[in-house]
Short mmCIF file of C-alpha atoms in Angstrom, two decimals:
data_model
loop_
_atom_site.label_atom_id
_atom_site.label_comp_id
_atom_site.label_asym_id
_atom_site.label_seq_id
_atom_site.Cartn_x
_atom_site.Cartn_y
_atom_site.Cartn_z
CA UNK P 1 24.27 -19.84 -86.47
CA UNK P 2 25.52 -17.38 -83.84
CA UNK P 3 26.03 -18.31 -80.21
CA UNK P 4 23.13 -16.10 -79.14
CA UNK P 5 20.71 -17.66 -81.62
CA UNK P 6 21.64 -21.12 -80.36
CA UNK P 7 21.03 -19.98 -76.76
CA UNK P 8 17.60 -18.58 -77.63
CA UNK P 9 16.76 -21.75 -79.61
CA UNK P 10 17.51 -23.82 -76.51
CA UNK P 11 15.11 -21.65 -74.49
CA UNK P 12 12.38 -22.11 -77.12
CA UNK P 13 12.96 -25.86 -77.06
CA UNK P 14 12.63 -25.83 -73.26
CA UNK P 15 9.30 -23.99 -73.56
CA UNK P 16 8.11 -26.42 -76.25
CA UNK P 17 9.02 -29.53 -74.27
CA UNK P 18 7.41 -28.11 -71.16
CA UNK P 19 4.23 -27.29 -73.08
CA UNK P 20 3.73 -30.63 -74.80
CA UNK P 21 5.16 -33.06 -72.24
CA UNK P 22 5.04 -33.46 -68.48
CA UNK P 23 8.70 -32.44 -68.12
CA UNK P 24 9.12 -29.15 -66.25
CA UNK P 25 10.44 -26.45 -68.60
CA UNK P 26 12.12 -24.69 -65.67
CA UNK P 27 14.10 -27.81 -64.82
CA UNK P 28 15.20 -28.09 -68.46
CA UNK P 29 16.11 -24.39 -68.48
CA UNK P 30 18.22 -24.47 -65.32
CA UNK P 31 20.18 -27.51 -66.55
CA UNK P 32 20.52 -25.90 -69.99
CA UNK P 33 21.81 -22.73 -68.32
CA UNK P 34 24.81 -24.66 -67.07
CA UNK P 35 25.30 -26.48 -70.39
CA UNK P 36 24.98 -23.42 -72.62
CA UNK P 37 26.65 -21.05 -70.16
CA UNK P 38 29.73 -23.14 -69.49
CA UNK P 39 30.20 -25.09 -72.72
CA UNK P 40 29.03 -22.53 -75.27
CA UNK P 41 29.66 -19.16 -73.62
CA UNK P 42 32.61 -20.21 -71.46
CA UNK P 43 31.12 -18.82 -68.24
CA UNK P 44 32.32 -20.16 -64.89
CA UNK P 45 29.77 -22.33 -63.08
CA UNK P 46 29.78 -19.82 -60.19
CA UNK P 47 28.61 -17.09 -62.59
CA UNK P 48 25.71 -19.25 -63.78
CA UNK P 49 24.72 -20.11 -60.20
CA UNK P 50 24.76 -16.39 -59.39
CA UNK P 51 21.90 -15.88 -61.87
CA UNK P 52 19.47 -17.85 -59.67
CA UNK P 53 16.74 -15.36 -58.59
CA UNK P 54 16.95 -15.78 -54.83
CA UNK P 55 14.64 -12.84 -54.13
CA UNK P 56 11.94 -14.14 -56.47
CA UNK P 57 12.34 -17.63 -54.99
CA UNK P 58 11.58 -16.33 -51.49
CA UNK P 59 8.56 -14.41 -52.80
CA UNK P 60 7.15 -17.52 -54.48
CA UNK P 61 7.83 -19.78 -51.49
CA UNK P 62 6.48 -17.31 -48.94
CA UNK P 63 3.32 -16.42 -50.87
CA UNK P 64 2.41 -19.97 -51.85
CA UNK P 65 3.07 -21.31 -48.33
CA UNK P 66 0.89 -18.61 -46.78
CA UNK P 67 -2.01 -19.19 -49.14
CA UNK P 68 -1.73 -22.95 -48.80
CA UNK P 69 -2.37 -22.37 -45.09
CA UNK P 70 -5.27 -20.04 -45.95
CA UNK P 71 -6.85 -22.82 -48.01
CA UNK P 72 -6.17 -25.66 -45.56
CA UNK P 73 -7.53 -23.96 -42.45
CA UNK P 74 -10.82 -23.16 -44.20
CA UNK P 75 -10.46 -19.39 -44.44
CA UNK P 76 -11.28 -19.56 -48.16
CA UNK P 77 -14.43 -21.54 -47.38
CA UNK P 78 -15.40 -18.83 -44.93
CA UNK P 79 -14.93 -16.11 -47.58
CA UNK P 80 -17.01 -18.11 -50.07
CA UNK P 81 -19.75 -18.58 -47.48
CA UNK P 82 -19.85 -14.86 -46.78
CA UNK P 83 -20.00 -14.20 -50.53
CA UNK P 84 -22.95 -16.55 -50.98
CA UNK P 85 -24.77 -15.04 -48.01
CA UNK P 86 -24.14 -11.56 -49.38
CA UNK P 87 -25.44 -12.53 -52.83
CA UNK P 88 -28.65 -14.03 -51.46
CA UNK P 89 -31.04 -14.46 -54.37
CA UNK P 90 -29.39 -11.68 -56.39
CA UNK P 91 -27.90 -13.69 -59.23
CA UNK P 92 -25.91 -10.83 -60.72
CA UNK P 93 -23.88 -10.46 -57.51
CA UNK P 94 -22.47 -14.00 -57.78
CA UNK P 95 -19.95 -13.34 -60.62
CA UNK P 96 -19.10 -9.94 -59.14
CA UNK P 97 -18.29 -11.43 -55.76
CA UNK P 98 -16.27 -14.28 -57.26
CA UNK P 99 -14.33 -11.78 -59.38
CA UNK P 100 -13.58 -9.65 -56.33
CA UNK P 101 -12.65 -12.65 -54.16
CA UNK P 102 -10.13 -13.91 -56.72
CA UNK P 103 -8.79 -10.40 -57.30
CA UNK P 104 -8.35 -9.81 -53.56
CA UNK P 105 -6.46 -13.08 -53.11
CA UNK P 106 -4.15 -12.29 -56.04
CA UNK P 107 -3.68 -8.69 -54.90
CA UNK P 108 -2.78 -9.96 -51.42
CA UNK P 109 0.04 -12.01 -52.90
CA UNK P 110 -1.45 -15.37 -53.89
CA UNK P 111 0.22 -16.88 -56.95
CA UNK P 112 -2.35 -16.47 -59.76
CA UNK P 113 -2.84 -20.22 -60.38
CA UNK P 114 -3.22 -20.68 -56.62
CA UNK P 115 -5.96 -18.05 -56.46
CA UNK P 116 -7.77 -19.70 -59.38
CA UNK P 117 -7.35 -23.17 -57.87
CA UNK P 118 -8.89 -21.90 -54.63
CA UNK P 119 -11.84 -19.96 -56.07
CA UNK P 120 -12.72 -21.79 -59.32
CA UNK P 121 -14.35 -24.87 -57.73
CA UNK P 122 -16.43 -22.63 -55.47
CA UNK P 123 -17.36 -20.26 -58.30
CA UNK P 124 -18.40 -23.03 -60.71
CA UNK P 125 -20.48 -24.71 -58.00
CA UNK P 126 -22.21 -21.41 -57.21
CA UNK P 127 -22.79 -20.92 -60.95
CA UNK P 128 -24.68 -24.20 -61.14
CA UNK P 129 -26.70 -23.34 -58.04
CA UNK P 130 -27.71 -19.96 -59.46
CA UNK P 131 -28.24 -21.11 -63.06
CA UNK P 132 -25.19 -19.29 -64.44
CA UNK P 133 -23.03 -20.77 -67.20
CA UNK P 134 -20.03 -22.40 -65.55
CA UNK P 135 -17.92 -21.35 -68.53
CA UNK P 136 -18.85 -17.71 -67.90
CA UNK P 137 -18.01 -18.09 -64.21
CA UNK P 138 -14.65 -19.64 -65.10
CA UNK P 139 -13.69 -16.72 -67.34
CA UNK P 140 -14.71 -14.27 -64.63
CA UNK P 141 -12.48 -16.05 -62.11
CA UNK P 142 -9.44 -15.95 -64.43
CA UNK P 143 -9.95 -12.26 -65.14
CA UNK P 144 -10.32 -11.65 -61.42
CA UNK P 145 -6.97 -13.30 -60.81
CA UNK P 146 -5.39 -11.20 -63.57
CA UNK P 147 -7.02 -8.07 -62.15
CA UNK P 148 -5.22 -8.51 -58.84
CA UNK P 149 -2.04 -10.05 -60.27
CA UNK P 150 -0.16 -6.80 -60.77
CA UNK P 151 -0.35 -5.58 -57.20
CA UNK P 152 3.09 -4.81 -55.73
CA UNK P 153 2.98 -8.01 -53.62
CA UNK P 154 2.04 -10.50 -56.36
CA UNK P 155 4.85 -12.26 -58.32
CA UNK P 156 3.44 -10.80 -61.57
CA UNK P 157 3.48 -7.33 -60.08
CA UNK P 158 6.97 -7.78 -58.66
CA UNK P 159 8.38 -8.58 -62.12
CA UNK P 160 6.45 -5.77 -63.81
CA UNK P 161 7.57 -3.30 -61.15
CA UNK P 162 11.18 -4.28 -61.81
CA UNK P 163 10.66 -2.98 -65.37
CA UNK P 164 9.20 0.25 -64.01
CA UNK P 165 12.06 0.65 -61.52
CA UNK P 166 14.71 0.13 -64.20
CA UNK P 167 12.91 2.62 -66.45
CA UNK P 168 12.94 5.20 -63.67
CA UNK P 169 9.20 5.09 -62.98
CA UNK P 170 9.02 3.24 -59.66
CA UNK P 171 6.36 5.66 -58.44
CA UNK P 172 3.90 4.32 -61.01
CA UNK P 173 3.47 0.90 -59.35
CA UNK P 174 -0.02 1.79 -58.11
CA UNK P 175 -1.02 3.04 -61.57
CA UNK P 176 0.08 -0.25 -63.09
CA UNK P 177 -2.10 -2.15 -60.63
CA UNK P 178 -5.13 0.09 -61.19
CA UNK P 179 -4.87 0.02 -65.01
CA UNK P 180 -4.57 -3.78 -65.06
CA UNK P 181 -7.42 -4.12 -62.57
CA UNK P 182 -9.79 -1.89 -64.53
CA UNK P 183 -8.92 -3.50 -67.88
CA UNK P 184 -9.57 -6.99 -66.54
CA UNK P 185 -12.77 -5.89 -64.80
CA UNK P 186 -14.14 -4.61 -68.11
CA UNK P 187 -12.97 -7.76 -69.89
CA UNK P 188 -14.63 -9.94 -67.24
CA UNK P 189 -17.92 -8.12 -67.74
CA UNK P 190 -17.71 -8.52 -71.52
CA UNK P 191 -16.84 -12.22 -71.19
CA UNK P 192 -19.69 -12.85 -68.76
CA UNK P 193 -22.38 -11.12 -70.84
CA UNK P 194 -21.14 -12.59 -74.13
CA UNK P 195 -20.82 -16.18 -72.91
CA UNK P 196 -24.12 -16.04 -71.02
CA UNK P 197 -25.89 -14.83 -74.17
CA UNK P 198 -24.25 -17.45 -76.41
CA UNK P 199 -24.91 -20.31 -74.02
CA UNK P 200 -28.49 -19.23 -73.45
CA UNK P 201 -29.16 -19.21 -77.20
CA UNK P 202 -27.55 -22.63 -77.53
CA UNK P 203 -29.73 -23.90 -74.70
CA UNK P 204 -32.88 -22.55 -76.36
CA UNK P 205 -31.94 -24.09 -79.72
CA UNK P 206 -31.21 -27.40 -78.04
CA UNK P 207 -34.58 -27.38 -76.26
CA UNK P 208 -36.40 -26.51 -79.51
CA UNK P 209 -34.60 -29.30 -81.35
CA UNK P 210 -35.60 -31.79 -78.66
CA UNK P 211 -39.20 -30.56 -78.88
CA UNK P 212 -39.23 -30.90 -82.68
CA UNK P 213 -37.75 -34.38 -82.43
CA UNK P 214 -40.49 -35.41 -80.00
CA UNK P 215 -43.20 -33.85 -82.18
CA UNK P 216 -41.75 -35.56 -85.24
CA UNK P 217 -42.06 -38.93 -83.57
CA UNK P 218 -45.48 -38.50 -81.98
CA UNK P 219 -47.19 -36.01 -84.25
CA UNK P 220 -48.28 -32.69 -82.78
CA UNK P 221 -47.99 -32.41 -79.04
CA UNK P 222 -49.73 -29.59 -77.21
CA UNK P 223 -47.71 -27.20 -75.17
CA UNK P 224 -47.46 -28.10 -71.54
CA UNK P 225 -47.71 -31.86 -72.08
CA UNK P 226 -44.20 -32.59 -70.79
CA UNK P 227 -42.25 -32.53 -74.03
CA UNK P 228 -39.63 -30.06 -72.90
CA UNK P 229 -40.91 -27.22 -75.09
CA UNK P 230 -39.98 -23.62 -74.57
CA UNK P 231 -41.68 -20.32 -75.12
CA UNK P 232 -40.47 -17.70 -77.61
CA UNK P 233 -38.47 -16.08 -74.82
CA UNK P 234 -36.64 -19.29 -74.04
CA UNK P 235 -38.50 -19.95 -70.78
CA UNK P 236 -39.45 -23.62 -70.34
CA UNK P 237 -43.16 -24.24 -70.65
CA UNK P 238 -45.11 -26.30 -68.17
CA UNK P 239 -43.79 -29.82 -67.85
CA UNK P 240 -40.46 -29.02 -69.49
CA UNK P 241 -37.55 -30.95 -68.00
CA UNK P 242 -34.86 -28.87 -66.33
CA UNK P 243 -31.71 -28.42 -68.39
CA UNK P 244 -28.72 -29.80 -66.55
CA UNK P 245 -25.85 -28.87 -68.87
CA UNK P 246 -24.89 -25.72 -67.03
CA UNK P 247 -21.84 -25.09 -69.15
CA UNK P 248 -24.05 -24.83 -72.22
CA UNK P 249 -27.17 -23.18 -70.90
CA UNK P 250 -28.51 -21.25 -67.96
CA UNK P 251 -31.68 -22.73 -66.43
CA UNK P 252 -34.32 -20.16 -65.67
CA UNK P 253 -35.20 -21.59 -62.27
CA UNK P 254 -32.30 -23.67 -60.95
CA UNK P 255 -32.77 -25.72 -57.85
CA UNK P 256 -30.91 -23.90 -55.11
CA UNK P 257 -30.60 -24.73 -51.45
CA UNK P 258 -29.30 -22.39 -48.79
CA UNK P 259 -25.56 -21.91 -48.21
CA UNK P 260 -23.81 -24.38 -45.93
CA UNK P 261 -22.67 -22.46 -42.88
CA UNK P 262 -18.92 -22.07 -42.33
CA UNK P 263 -17.94 -21.01 -38.85
CA UNK P 264 -15.77 -17.94 -38.29
CA UNK P 265 -13.32 -19.72 -35.97
CA UNK P 266 -10.59 -17.80 -34.14
CA UNK P 267 -7.98 -19.37 -36.45
CA UNK P 268 -9.79 -18.19 -39.57
CA UNK P 269 -10.21 -14.68 -38.20
CA UNK P 270 -6.51 -14.66 -37.30
CA UNK P 271 -5.68 -15.76 -40.84
CA UNK P 272 -7.70 -12.90 -42.32
CA UNK P 273 -5.82 -10.54 -40.01
CA UNK P 274 -2.59 -12.06 -41.31
CA UNK P 275 -3.56 -11.30 -44.92
CA UNK P 276 -4.32 -7.72 -43.90
CA UNK P 277 -0.97 -7.53 -42.13
CA UNK P 278 0.76 -8.75 -45.29
CA UNK P 279 -0.70 -5.86 -47.28
CA UNK P 280 0.28 -3.36 -44.57
CA UNK P 281 3.83 -4.66 -44.15
CA UNK P 282 4.56 -4.72 -47.88
CA UNK P 283 2.73 -1.66 -49.18
CA UNK P 284 3.05 0.74 -46.22
CA UNK P 285 6.27 -0.35 -44.52
CA UNK P 286 7.97 -1.59 -47.68
CA UNK P 287 8.97 -4.98 -46.26
CA UNK P 288 10.01 -7.61 -48.80
CA UNK P 289 6.99 -9.65 -49.90
CA UNK P 290 8.72 -13.00 -49.44
CA UNK P 291 9.98 -12.16 -45.98
CA UNK P 292 6.61 -10.77 -44.85
CA UNK P 293 4.77 -13.85 -46.19
CA UNK P 294 7.15 -16.23 -44.40
CA UNK P 295 6.81 -14.31 -41.12
CA UNK P 296 3.00 -14.45 -41.22
CA UNK P 297 2.99 -18.09 -42.35
CA UNK P 298 5.28 -19.03 -39.47
CA UNK P 299 3.07 -17.16 -36.99
CA UNK P 300 0.02 -19.10 -38.21
CA UNK P 301 1.97 -22.38 -37.98
CA UNK P 302 2.92 -21.55 -34.37
CA UNK P 303 -0.78 -21.15 -33.57
CA UNK P 304 -1.75 -24.37 -35.38
CA UNK P 305 1.22 -26.57 -36.25
CA UNK P 306 -1.02 -29.20 -37.89
CA UNK P 307 -1.24 -27.07 -41.05
CA UNK P 308 2.50 -27.11 -41.69
CA UNK P 309 2.88 -30.54 -43.32
CA UNK P 310 -0.13 -30.37 -45.69
CA UNK P 311 0.67 -26.73 -46.55
CA UNK P 312 4.26 -27.50 -47.54
CA UNK P 313 3.19 -30.60 -49.48
CA UNK P 314 0.49 -28.70 -51.40
CA UNK P 315 2.76 -25.84 -52.46
CA UNK P 316 3.15 -25.60 -56.27
CA UNK P 317 6.79 -26.67 -56.31
CA UNK P 318 6.56 -27.46 -60.01
CA UNK P 319 5.55 -23.84 -60.73
CA UNK P 320 8.31 -22.51 -58.47
CA UNK P 321 10.91 -24.60 -60.31
CA UNK P 322 9.44 -23.47 -63.63
CA UNK P 323 9.67 -19.77 -62.83
CA UNK P 324 13.08 -19.78 -61.14
CA UNK P 325 14.55 -22.07 -63.79
CA UNK P 326 13.43 -19.85 -66.67
CA UNK P 327 14.64 -16.69 -64.90
CA UNK P 328 18.00 -18.35 -64.18
CA UNK P 329 18.40 -19.14 -67.87
CA UNK P 330 17.47 -15.57 -68.81
CA UNK P 331 20.06 -14.31 -66.35
CA UNK P 332 22.62 -16.50 -68.09
CA UNK P 333 21.53 -15.06 -71.46
CA UNK P 334 22.10 -11.58 -70.11
CA UNK P 335 25.48 -12.56 -68.67
CA UNK P 336 26.66 -13.92 -72.04
CA UNK P 337 25.39 -10.85 -73.90
CA UNK P 338 22.61 -12.57 -75.86
CA UNK P 339 19.94 -10.17 -74.64
CA UNK P 340 21.97 -7.20 -75.84
CA UNK P 341 21.93 -8.67 -79.35
CA UNK P 342 18.15 -9.16 -79.15
CA UNK P 343 17.70 -5.61 -77.91
CA UNK P 344 19.81 -4.36 -80.78
CA UNK P 345 17.63 -6.29 -83.22
CA UNK P 346 14.45 -4.73 -81.81
CA UNK P 347 16.02 -1.28 -81.75
CA UNK P 348 16.99 -1.73 -85.41
CA UNK P 349 13.28 -1.47 -86.20
CA UNK P 350 13.83 2.26 -85.74
CA UNK P 351 10.52 2.79 -83.94
CA UNK P 352 10.11 1.94 -80.26
CA UNK P 353 6.33 2.12 -80.50
CA UNK P 354 6.23 -0.56 -83.21
CA UNK P 355 8.74 -2.60 -81.20
CA UNK P 356 6.39 -2.52 -78.20
CA UNK P 357 3.52 -3.77 -80.38
CA UNK P 358 5.61 -6.65 -81.74
CA UNK P 359 6.84 -7.51 -78.23
CA UNK P 360 3.23 -7.51 -77.02
CA UNK P 361 2.23 -10.10 -79.61
CA UNK P 362 5.31 -12.20 -78.86
CA UNK P 363 4.64 -12.33 -75.11
CA UNK P 364 0.94 -13.08 -75.71
CA UNK P 365 1.74 -16.06 -77.93
CA UNK P 366 4.48 -17.41 -75.66
CA UNK P 367 2.48 -16.92 -72.48
CA UNK P 368 -0.48 -18.86 -73.92
CA UNK P 369 1.72 -21.96 -73.87
CA UNK P 370 4.07 -21.20 -70.99
CA UNK P 371 4.39 -19.48 -67.63
CA UNK P 372 3.38 -15.82 -67.62
CA UNK P 373 5.83 -15.19 -64.81
CA UNK P 374 8.59 -16.85 -66.77
CA UNK P 375 7.63 -14.88 -69.89
CA UNK P 376 7.76 -11.59 -67.97
CA UNK P 377 11.17 -12.56 -66.67
CA UNK P 378 12.37 -13.24 -70.21
CA UNK P 379 11.16 -9.95 -71.72
CA UNK P 380 12.06 -7.68 -68.81
CA UNK P 381 15.53 -6.74 -70.13
CA UNK P 382 14.02 -6.12 -73.58
CA UNK P 383 11.09 -4.00 -72.39
CA UNK P 384 13.12 -1.70 -70.15
CA UNK P 385 15.00 0.12 -72.97
CA UNK P 386 11.71 0.56 -74.85
CA UNK P 387 10.07 2.02 -71.74
CA UNK P 388 12.93 4.51 -71.42
CA UNK P 389 12.28 5.98 -74.87
CA UNK P 390 11.50 9.68 -74.25
CA UNK P 391 8.71 9.55 -76.83
CA UNK P 392 6.86 6.89 -74.79
CA UNK P 393 5.71 6.64 -71.18
CA UNK P 394 7.22 3.87 -69.03
CA UNK P 395 3.87 3.12 -67.39
CA UNK P 396 2.19 2.84 -70.81
CA UNK P 397 4.78 0.43 -72.18
CA UNK P 398 4.90 -1.80 -69.09
CA UNK P 399 1.11 -1.85 -68.76
CA UNK P 400 0.70 -2.91 -72.39
CA UNK P 401 3.23 -5.74 -71.98
CA UNK P 402 1.79 -6.81 -68.62
CA UNK P 403 -1.76 -7.10 -69.94
CA UNK P 404 -0.68 -8.77 -73.19
CA UNK P 405 1.25 -11.45 -71.31
CA UNK P 406 -1.44 -12.24 -68.72
CA UNK P 407 -4.70 -11.96 -70.66
CA UNK P 408 -4.03 -15.28 -72.44
CA UNK P 409 -3.77 -17.23 -69.17
CA UNK P 410 -7.19 -18.66 -69.95
CA UNK P 411 -5.59 -20.86 -72.62
CA UNK P 412 -6.15 -24.57 -71.81
CA UNK P 413 -2.41 -25.07 -72.40
CA UNK P 414 -1.59 -22.70 -69.53
CA UNK P 415 -1.84 -23.46 -65.83
CA UNK P 416 -4.85 -21.22 -65.24
CA UNK P 417 -6.84 -22.65 -68.13
CA UNK P 418 -5.95 -26.19 -67.09
CA UNK P 419 -7.19 -25.45 -63.57
CA UNK P 420 -10.52 -24.28 -64.99
CA UNK P 421 -10.86 -27.49 -66.96
CA UNK P 422 -10.02 -29.47 -63.83
CA UNK P 423 -12.78 -27.64 -61.94
CA UNK P 424 -15.40 -28.32 -64.63
CA UNK P 425 -17.69 -31.34 -64.65
CA UNK P 426 -16.26 -34.25 -66.68
CA UNK P 427 -19.02 -33.94 -69.30
CA UNK P 428 -18.03 -30.31 -69.90
CA UNK P 429 -14.27 -30.82 -70.33
CA UNK P 430 -14.29 -30.92 -74.15
CA UNK P 431 -16.52 -27.85 -74.32
CA UNK P 432 -14.26 -26.00 -71.91
CA UNK P 433 -11.17 -26.92 -73.92
CA UNK P 434 -12.63 -25.64 -77.21
CA UNK P 435 -14.13 -22.51 -75.69
CA UNK P 436 -11.02 -21.57 -73.70
CA UNK P 437 -8.80 -22.14 -76.73
CA UNK P 438 -11.01 -19.93 -78.92
CA UNK P 439 -11.09 -17.24 -76.24
CA UNK P 440 -7.31 -17.33 -75.91
CA UNK P 441 -6.90 -17.01 -79.68
CA UNK P 442 -9.25 -14.01 -79.65
CA UNK P 443 -7.23 -12.44 -76.82
CA UNK P 444 -3.97 -12.94 -78.75
CA UNK P 445 -5.47 -11.36 -81.86
CA UNK P 446 -7.14 -8.35 -80.25
CA UNK P 447 -5.68 -7.39 -76.88
CA UNK P 448 -2.02 -6.58 -77.74
CA UNK P 449 -3.17 -4.17 -80.45
CA UNK P 450 -5.84 -2.65 -78.20
CA UNK P 451 -3.58 -2.05 -75.19
CA UNK P 452 -0.78 -0.80 -77.44
CA UNK P 453 -3.14 1.79 -78.92
CA UNK P 454 -4.59 2.87 -75.56
CA UNK P 455 -1.49 2.85 -73.36
CA UNK P 456 1.34 3.44 -75.84
CA UNK P 457 -0.04 5.40 -78.78
CA UNK P 458 -2.42 7.53 -76.72
CA UNK P 459 0.15 7.66 -73.92
CA UNK P 460 -2.38 6.97 -71.15
CA UNK P 461 -0.62 7.18 -67.84
#
């Protein structure tokens, strides 16, 4: 076995251990980088240390610290309150507003799992209040996070834009964001309508089965006598008990009280201004995302120092170690020349378009079990040469890879899917696991081929 194959095998083992145990794959990867780099490839320790992604580290630390403060000082609660007030009794606005709220947070720089962790509990609670399937609401939230994830200030977008920059298409960063946003918006709508329809039919069948069971035990029971019967349209008849399994069915008339008021305190308004300033500093003035996030976070801490300790403690340090560890290992692979061998193997296919399709399926499968950010870091050196093929468009190639790697984040083995399960009611956990796993499998099967055809074959962009 060649040295490069051994190095890649170690990376796969790190992903596998991280997926099926509680050991952080990034921690394994960074230690393995020193072992493989020094013992196998003969690299000096200083060269391995130099592969640590300092810029990405500051982006992750700055963004997660800032949005930990946003959560702790109640600014997210204020946004959710405004969303509920805006929706009123218009049920259809609830998923739209939750999609937009998650997308805005991700587009403003929130780490995707952080945006989901913030919005998912609110969205699922609103779903129950409005009689919407909590599973449908969960899928909408994940797609909202993915929709905003490829903005220039989000870690996903930063990595994808590196591919564009290296392919000589740095001016297409906004196109990448818009294409990913629109694709995920359409996917969210499909997921919502499909899951709502399926869960409604399951709820109707369940109610009819309960009615038949009651009639079987007591003979014929007239409609409206409190047996839980339903009409042909699925609407409960008089005396029917309300269905409470909101993950499975959508009650026609859910009990709903008014929204609990959240005050727009000066600190919360200042925090919203800080988020706006982050977008201005990074997109208009071109300031580094990590630096801008740290500046704004420090300003908010100066105003209210009580948020510092809980914010730092609630930062996703495990995710930060995961991402930086994987990227460090990939840097070591590049330093030892292993990535050049992999690139040569892909190029030997003789068709860059087919290579993009295969790469899309690979990143979709890997990302379903591991970090999307880490996966993007791994494939970046492989994607760049494909994006530079004169027969393809850089924006088309990078968009196809970006969507393929992120659309499977709903997998229960990924952080985003796990957060959805954690936000669900205990009685719905098994249903969520099965449904999210099936959805992820469907995404792996369909999306890489679809985005390859639209963005690569048709050359959209």
